[in-house]
Short mmCIF file of C-alpha atoms in Angstrom, two decimals:
data_model
loop_
_atom_site.label_atom_id
_atom_site.label_comp_id
_atom_site.label_asym_id
_atom_site.label_seq_id
_atom_site.Cartn_x
_atom_site.Cartn_y
_atom_site.Cartn_z
CA MET A 1 -98.26 -49.49 -49.09
CA ASN A 2 -97.17 -50.11 -45.44
CA MET A 3 -93.35 -51.83 -45.66
CA TYR A 4 -93.12 -47.90 -47.49
CA LEU A 5 -94.84 -46.13 -44.97
CA HIS A 6 -92.72 -47.56 -42.36
CA GLU A 7 -89.44 -47.05 -44.04
CA LEU A 8 -90.06 -43.12 -44.30
CA LYS A 9 -91.26 -42.81 -40.73
CA SER A 10 -88.01 -44.27 -40.26
CA MET A 11 -86.00 -41.75 -42.44
CA ARG A 12 -88.24 -38.76 -41.38
CA ARG A 13 -85.46 -38.19 -38.83
CA SER A 14 -82.04 -38.36 -40.83
CA THR A 15 -83.91 -36.20 -43.69
CA LEU A 16 -84.58 -33.61 -41.58
CA ILE A 17 -81.50 -32.98 -39.98
CA TRP A 18 -80.12 -33.10 -43.85
CA THR A 19 -82.37 -30.89 -44.97
CA CYS A 20 -81.67 -27.99 -42.32
CA ALA A 21 -77.82 -28.50 -42.91
CA MET A 22 -77.85 -27.41 -46.16
CA ILE A 23 -80.54 -24.57 -46.19
CA ALA A 24 -78.47 -22.83 -42.79
CA LEU A 25 -74.54 -23.87 -45.12
CA ALA A 26 -76.40 -21.73 -48.10
CA ALA A 27 -78.40 -19.22 -45.67
CA LEU A 28 -74.60 -18.42 -43.96
CA TYR A 29 -73.07 -18.13 -47.77
CA PHE A 30 -75.96 -16.01 -49.36
CA SER A 31 -75.71 -13.65 -45.74
CA VAL A 32 -72.46 -12.08 -47.25
CA TYR A 33 -73.37 -11.90 -50.32
CA ARG A 34 -73.87 -7.84 -50.84
CA GLY A 35 -71.05 -7.55 -48.73
CA ILE A 36 -69.48 -9.32 -51.70
CA VAL A 37 -71.40 -7.41 -53.76
CA SER A 38 -70.63 -4.11 -52.48
CA ASP A 39 -66.50 -4.91 -53.29
CA ALA A 40 -66.55 -6.54 -55.58
CA ALA A 41 -63.19 -5.60 -57.53
CA GLY A 42 -61.73 -6.46 -54.52
CA PHE A 43 -63.29 -9.51 -53.55
CA LYS A 44 -62.21 -10.40 -56.78
CA ARG A 45 -57.90 -9.55 -57.04
CA LEU A 46 -58.52 -11.19 -53.33
CA LEU A 47 -59.49 -14.60 -55.23
CA GLY A 48 -57.02 -13.52 -57.58
CA GLY A 49 -54.25 -13.95 -55.52
CA TYR A 50 -55.53 -17.43 -55.06
CA PRO A 51 -52.99 -20.41 -57.25
CA GLU A 52 -55.36 -21.80 -60.26
CA PRO A 53 -55.45 -24.89 -59.75
CA VAL A 54 -57.33 -23.84 -56.61
CA ARG A 55 -59.48 -21.53 -57.53
CA ALA A 56 -59.93 -24.91 -59.90
CA ALA A 57 -60.53 -27.58 -57.18
CA LEU A 58 -62.71 -24.66 -55.76
CA GLY A 59 -65.20 -24.45 -59.12
CA ILE A 60 -63.95 -21.11 -58.71
CA SER A 61 -64.83 -18.68 -61.71
CA ILE A 62 -63.38 -14.84 -61.33
CA ASP A 63 -65.70 -13.86 -64.20
CA ASN A 64 -69.02 -14.48 -63.03
CA ILE A 65 -67.70 -14.23 -58.85
CA THR A 66 -70.53 -11.58 -58.00
CA SER A 67 -73.09 -12.36 -60.17
CA LEU A 68 -76.08 -14.78 -58.04
CA LEU A 69 -76.02 -17.25 -60.43
CA GLY A 70 -71.46 -17.64 -60.42
CA PHE A 71 -71.64 -17.10 -56.28
CA TYR A 72 -73.99 -19.99 -55.95
CA SER A 73 -72.43 -21.88 -58.27
CA MET A 74 -69.75 -21.69 -56.61
CA ILE A 75 -71.36 -22.47 -52.32
CA PHE A 76 -73.40 -25.11 -54.37
CA SER A 77 -70.71 -27.68 -54.45
CA PHE A 78 -70.41 -27.78 -50.97
CA VAL A 79 -74.15 -28.22 -50.48
CA THR A 80 -73.91 -30.94 -52.95
CA LEU A 81 -71.17 -32.93 -51.09
CA CYS A 82 -73.69 -32.50 -47.56
CA GLY A 83 -76.83 -33.91 -50.45
CA ALA A 84 -74.10 -36.85 -51.64
CA ILE A 85 -72.93 -37.80 -48.41
CA GLN A 86 -77.16 -38.46 -47.36
CA ALA A 87 -78.13 -40.13 -49.86
CA MET A 88 -74.74 -42.67 -49.87
CA ASN A 89 -76.14 -42.96 -46.26
CA LEU A 90 -79.32 -43.91 -47.14
CA GLY A 91 -78.70 -46.00 -50.15
CA ALA A 92 -75.91 -47.98 -47.90
CA SER A 93 -78.39 -48.21 -44.91
CA VAL A 94 -81.58 -49.52 -46.66
CA LEU A 95 -81.35 -52.91 -47.69
CA SER A 96 -78.60 -53.33 -45.09
CA LYS A 97 -80.38 -51.45 -41.98
CA GLU A 98 -82.46 -55.12 -41.04
CA VAL A 99 -79.07 -56.74 -40.29
CA ARG A 100 -77.85 -54.08 -38.51
CA GLU A 101 -80.60 -54.38 -35.95
CA ARG A 102 -81.32 -57.53 -36.15
CA THR A 103 -84.74 -57.96 -37.89
CA ALA A 104 -83.69 -59.57 -41.03
CA ASP A 105 -85.73 -62.70 -40.46
CA PHE A 106 -88.32 -61.14 -39.04
CA LEU A 107 -88.80 -59.45 -42.92
CA LEU A 108 -88.22 -62.70 -44.94
CA VAL A 109 -90.25 -64.44 -43.50
CA LYS A 110 -93.22 -62.21 -44.73
CA PRO A 111 -95.42 -63.02 -47.92
CA VAL A 112 -93.62 -60.47 -49.72
CA SER A 113 -90.59 -60.93 -52.43
CA ARG A 114 -87.80 -60.23 -51.62
CA ALA A 115 -87.92 -57.27 -55.03
CA ALA A 116 -91.38 -56.26 -53.73
CA ILE A 117 -88.98 -55.06 -50.36
CA VAL A 118 -86.71 -53.25 -52.05
CA ASN A 119 -89.15 -52.08 -54.83
CA ALA A 120 -90.99 -50.60 -50.75
CA LYS A 121 -87.39 -49.14 -50.00
CA LEU A 122 -86.19 -47.90 -53.01
CA LEU A 123 -89.33 -45.67 -53.42
CA ALA A 124 -89.24 -44.26 -49.61
CA ALA A 125 -85.86 -43.77 -49.99
CA LEU A 126 -86.05 -41.78 -53.23
CA THR A 127 -89.10 -40.54 -51.90
CA MET A 128 -86.79 -38.64 -48.87
CA VAL A 129 -84.44 -37.69 -51.27
CA ALA A 130 -86.36 -35.52 -53.30
CA ALA A 131 -87.94 -33.86 -50.36
CA THR A 132 -84.92 -32.89 -49.07
CA ASP A 133 -84.70 -31.50 -52.36
CA LEU A 134 -87.78 -29.96 -52.93
CA VAL A 135 -87.80 -27.52 -49.53
CA TYR A 136 -83.88 -27.40 -49.76
CA TYR A 137 -85.20 -25.82 -53.31
CA LEU A 138 -87.70 -23.58 -51.92
CA ALA A 139 -85.64 -22.24 -49.19
CA VAL A 140 -83.00 -20.76 -51.93
CA SER A 141 -85.00 -19.68 -54.10
CA LEU A 142 -86.58 -17.51 -51.29
CA MET A 143 -83.16 -16.91 -50.28
CA ALA A 144 -81.53 -15.37 -53.77
CA SER A 145 -84.81 -13.40 -54.08
CA ILE A 146 -84.03 -11.34 -50.82
CA VAL A 147 -80.52 -11.00 -51.14
CA LYS A 148 -80.36 -11.07 -55.40
CA THR A 149 -78.91 -7.15 -56.60
CA ALA A 150 -79.34 -7.51 -59.78
CA ASP A 151 -82.50 -9.81 -61.88
CA TYR A 152 -80.89 -13.51 -62.65
CA SER A 153 -82.20 -16.52 -64.73
CA GLY A 154 -84.58 -17.98 -63.01
CA GLN A 155 -84.27 -21.38 -65.35
CA VAL A 156 -80.65 -21.83 -65.31
CA PHE A 157 -81.21 -21.34 -61.33
CA PHE A 158 -83.48 -24.01 -60.96
CA LEU A 159 -81.65 -25.77 -63.48
CA ILE A 160 -78.15 -25.87 -61.24
CA ASN A 161 -80.25 -26.70 -58.13
CA LEU A 162 -81.69 -29.56 -60.35
CA THR A 163 -78.21 -31.05 -59.97
CA LEU A 164 -78.05 -31.42 -56.52
CA PHE A 165 -80.84 -34.27 -57.09
CA PHE A 166 -79.32 -35.83 -60.15
CA ILE A 167 -75.74 -36.19 -58.41
CA GLN A 168 -78.30 -37.51 -54.89
CA LEU A 169 -79.71 -40.38 -57.18
CA ILE A 170 -75.93 -41.68 -58.09
CA PHE A 171 -74.92 -41.89 -55.07
CA LEU A 172 -77.77 -43.21 -53.62
CA ALA A 173 -77.82 -45.70 -56.36
CA ILE A 174 -74.52 -46.65 -55.67
CA GLY A 175 -74.78 -46.82 -52.04
CA VAL A 176 -77.66 -49.98 -52.22
CA ALA A 177 -74.90 -51.88 -55.10
CA VAL A 178 -72.15 -51.81 -52.33
CA SER A 179 -74.02 -52.19 -49.23
CA VAL A 180 -75.39 -55.89 -50.68
CA PHE A 181 -71.85 -56.91 -51.21
CA PHE A 182 -71.43 -57.04 -47.65
CA ALA A 183 -72.74 -59.52 -45.84
CA LYS A 184 -72.30 -57.95 -42.36
CA LEU A 185 -72.94 -53.93 -42.25
CA LYS A 186 -72.38 -52.63 -38.28
CA SER A 187 -71.71 -49.22 -39.48
CA VAL A 188 -72.25 -47.18 -43.26
CA LEU A 189 -71.47 -43.64 -41.79
CA PRO A 190 -67.45 -44.74 -42.24
CA LEU A 191 -68.55 -46.66 -45.87
CA SER A 192 -71.36 -43.49 -46.82
CA LEU A 193 -68.25 -40.65 -45.71
CA GLY A 194 -65.66 -42.75 -47.95
CA VAL A 195 -67.01 -43.22 -51.05
CA VAL A 196 -69.01 -39.59 -51.07
CA PHE A 197 -64.70 -37.61 -49.72
CA GLY A 198 -63.06 -40.38 -52.07
CA LEU A 199 -64.77 -39.53 -55.72
CA TYR A 200 -65.13 -36.05 -54.03
CA MET A 201 -61.35 -34.98 -53.84
CA ILE A 202 -60.69 -37.21 -57.27
CA GLY A 203 -63.37 -34.49 -58.82
CA ALA A 204 -61.00 -31.70 -57.50
CA ILE A 205 -58.00 -33.18 -58.36
CA ILE A 206 -59.20 -33.16 -61.49
CA ALA A 207 -60.52 -30.24 -62.02
CA VAL A 208 -57.43 -28.62 -62.22
CA GLY A 209 -55.96 -30.41 -65.16
CA LYS A 210 -55.86 -29.10 -68.69
CA ASP A 211 -57.84 -31.34 -71.07
CA ASN A 212 -59.90 -32.63 -68.50
CA THR A 213 -63.08 -33.95 -70.49
CA ALA A 214 -62.28 -38.21 -70.27
CA ALA A 215 -61.62 -37.72 -66.79
CA ARG A 216 -64.45 -36.32 -65.11
CA PHE A 217 -66.33 -39.49 -66.43
CA ILE A 218 -64.71 -40.72 -62.94
CA SER A 219 -66.32 -38.20 -60.74
CA PRO A 220 -69.53 -37.88 -60.33
CA PHE A 221 -69.04 -34.71 -58.89
CA LYS A 222 -68.06 -33.33 -62.27
CA TYR A 223 -70.72 -34.52 -64.26
CA PHE A 224 -72.60 -31.22 -64.11
CA ASP A 225 -69.98 -27.90 -64.45
CA MET A 226 -71.76 -25.03 -63.57
CA THR A 227 -69.98 -22.77 -65.99
CA TYR A 228 -71.45 -24.69 -68.70
CA ILE A 229 -74.98 -24.18 -67.33
CA ILE A 230 -74.36 -21.00 -66.46
CA LYS A 231 -73.48 -20.09 -70.67
CA HIS A 232 -75.92 -22.74 -72.14
CA ALA A 233 -79.08 -22.88 -69.54
CA GLY A 234 -78.32 -27.61 -70.52
CA TYR A 235 -76.50 -30.19 -69.53
CA GLU A 236 -73.96 -31.65 -71.36
CA PRO A 237 -75.42 -35.18 -72.45
CA SER A 238 -72.77 -37.22 -72.29
CA TYR A 239 -72.80 -36.71 -69.11
CA LEU A 240 -75.84 -36.64 -68.33
CA ILE A 241 -76.52 -40.02 -69.97
CA THR A 242 -73.26 -41.69 -68.28
CA GLY A 243 -74.87 -40.83 -64.30
CA ALA A 244 -78.10 -42.65 -65.64
CA ALA A 245 -76.30 -45.31 -66.93
CA ILE A 246 -74.39 -45.40 -63.04
CA VAL A 247 -78.10 -45.17 -61.49
CA ALA A 248 -79.65 -47.88 -63.72
CA ALA A 249 -76.83 -50.62 -63.61
CA ALA A 250 -76.49 -49.77 -59.88
CA ILE A 251 -79.52 -50.30 -59.13
CA ALA A 252 -79.95 -53.46 -61.46
CA ILE A 253 -76.92 -55.33 -59.28
CA SER A 254 -78.70 -54.56 -56.73
CA TYR A 255 -82.13 -56.00 -57.51
CA PHE A 256 -80.05 -59.38 -58.96
CA ILE A 257 -77.90 -59.68 -55.27
CA TYR A 258 -80.18 -59.06 -53.48
CA VAL A 259 -83.06 -61.84 -54.23
CA LYS A 260 -79.95 -64.25 -54.63
CA LYS A 261 -78.57 -63.63 -51.96
CA ASP A 262 -78.42 -65.35 -48.09
CA VAL A 263 -78.82 -62.47 -45.96
CA HIS A 264 -78.31 -63.21 -41.97
CA ALA A 265 -79.65 -61.55 -38.10
CA VAL A 266 -76.84 -60.51 -36.95
CA SER A 267 -76.71 -63.54 -33.76
#
């Protein structure tokens, strides 16, 4: 428990910054929503002038863009990008920071198993991700209720926001798995940005393809299609199962390697 509480304390500042940044991003876009609705025809003409591949890459659906859910699903891709970076950063740092901060020897000589160390650190990271998403959801729910011009489905709005948690889980697990392969990871930010932006760009490229059903498995950003969620009020099972399998495999690999690897303090 002490280790878990210590990890929570060490993560709280960065979690607060990321949460505020995501809320501020959503607030910025919501602030222009009523203006867009008031000139819906002009806004649709503006977006219609964009090439179709650009609209597909940005997740823009002209048919729904002026509804609150359609507009939110467009801006939500940028929020998930921020959330993925936060989660990847947490995952990559949670097991590697003792080496960077030269406290590995101090931690590993304690009368606690390495599996227990991983348990406490992962639970702390998961708690911070969940806290971020809960605060963000409460904030955007309030914003949506203020700027709405017509009723919308609260269930679908919740399902859209829940995808943020799922995507963060995937990148948290990937970050942990990647970090255990490095003996000395001096900085996690370049690694986090490289992986997240790389998969985001791959997802954008995939989106412009006509038959991208199979290709979508490559990028976690494309596991949750907002148009599908709005239409069916649910998720596509194959991608949901794939995401769960990635999380399970990445965490299992992390436990296996961390328990057996030699961990040295930086000299």
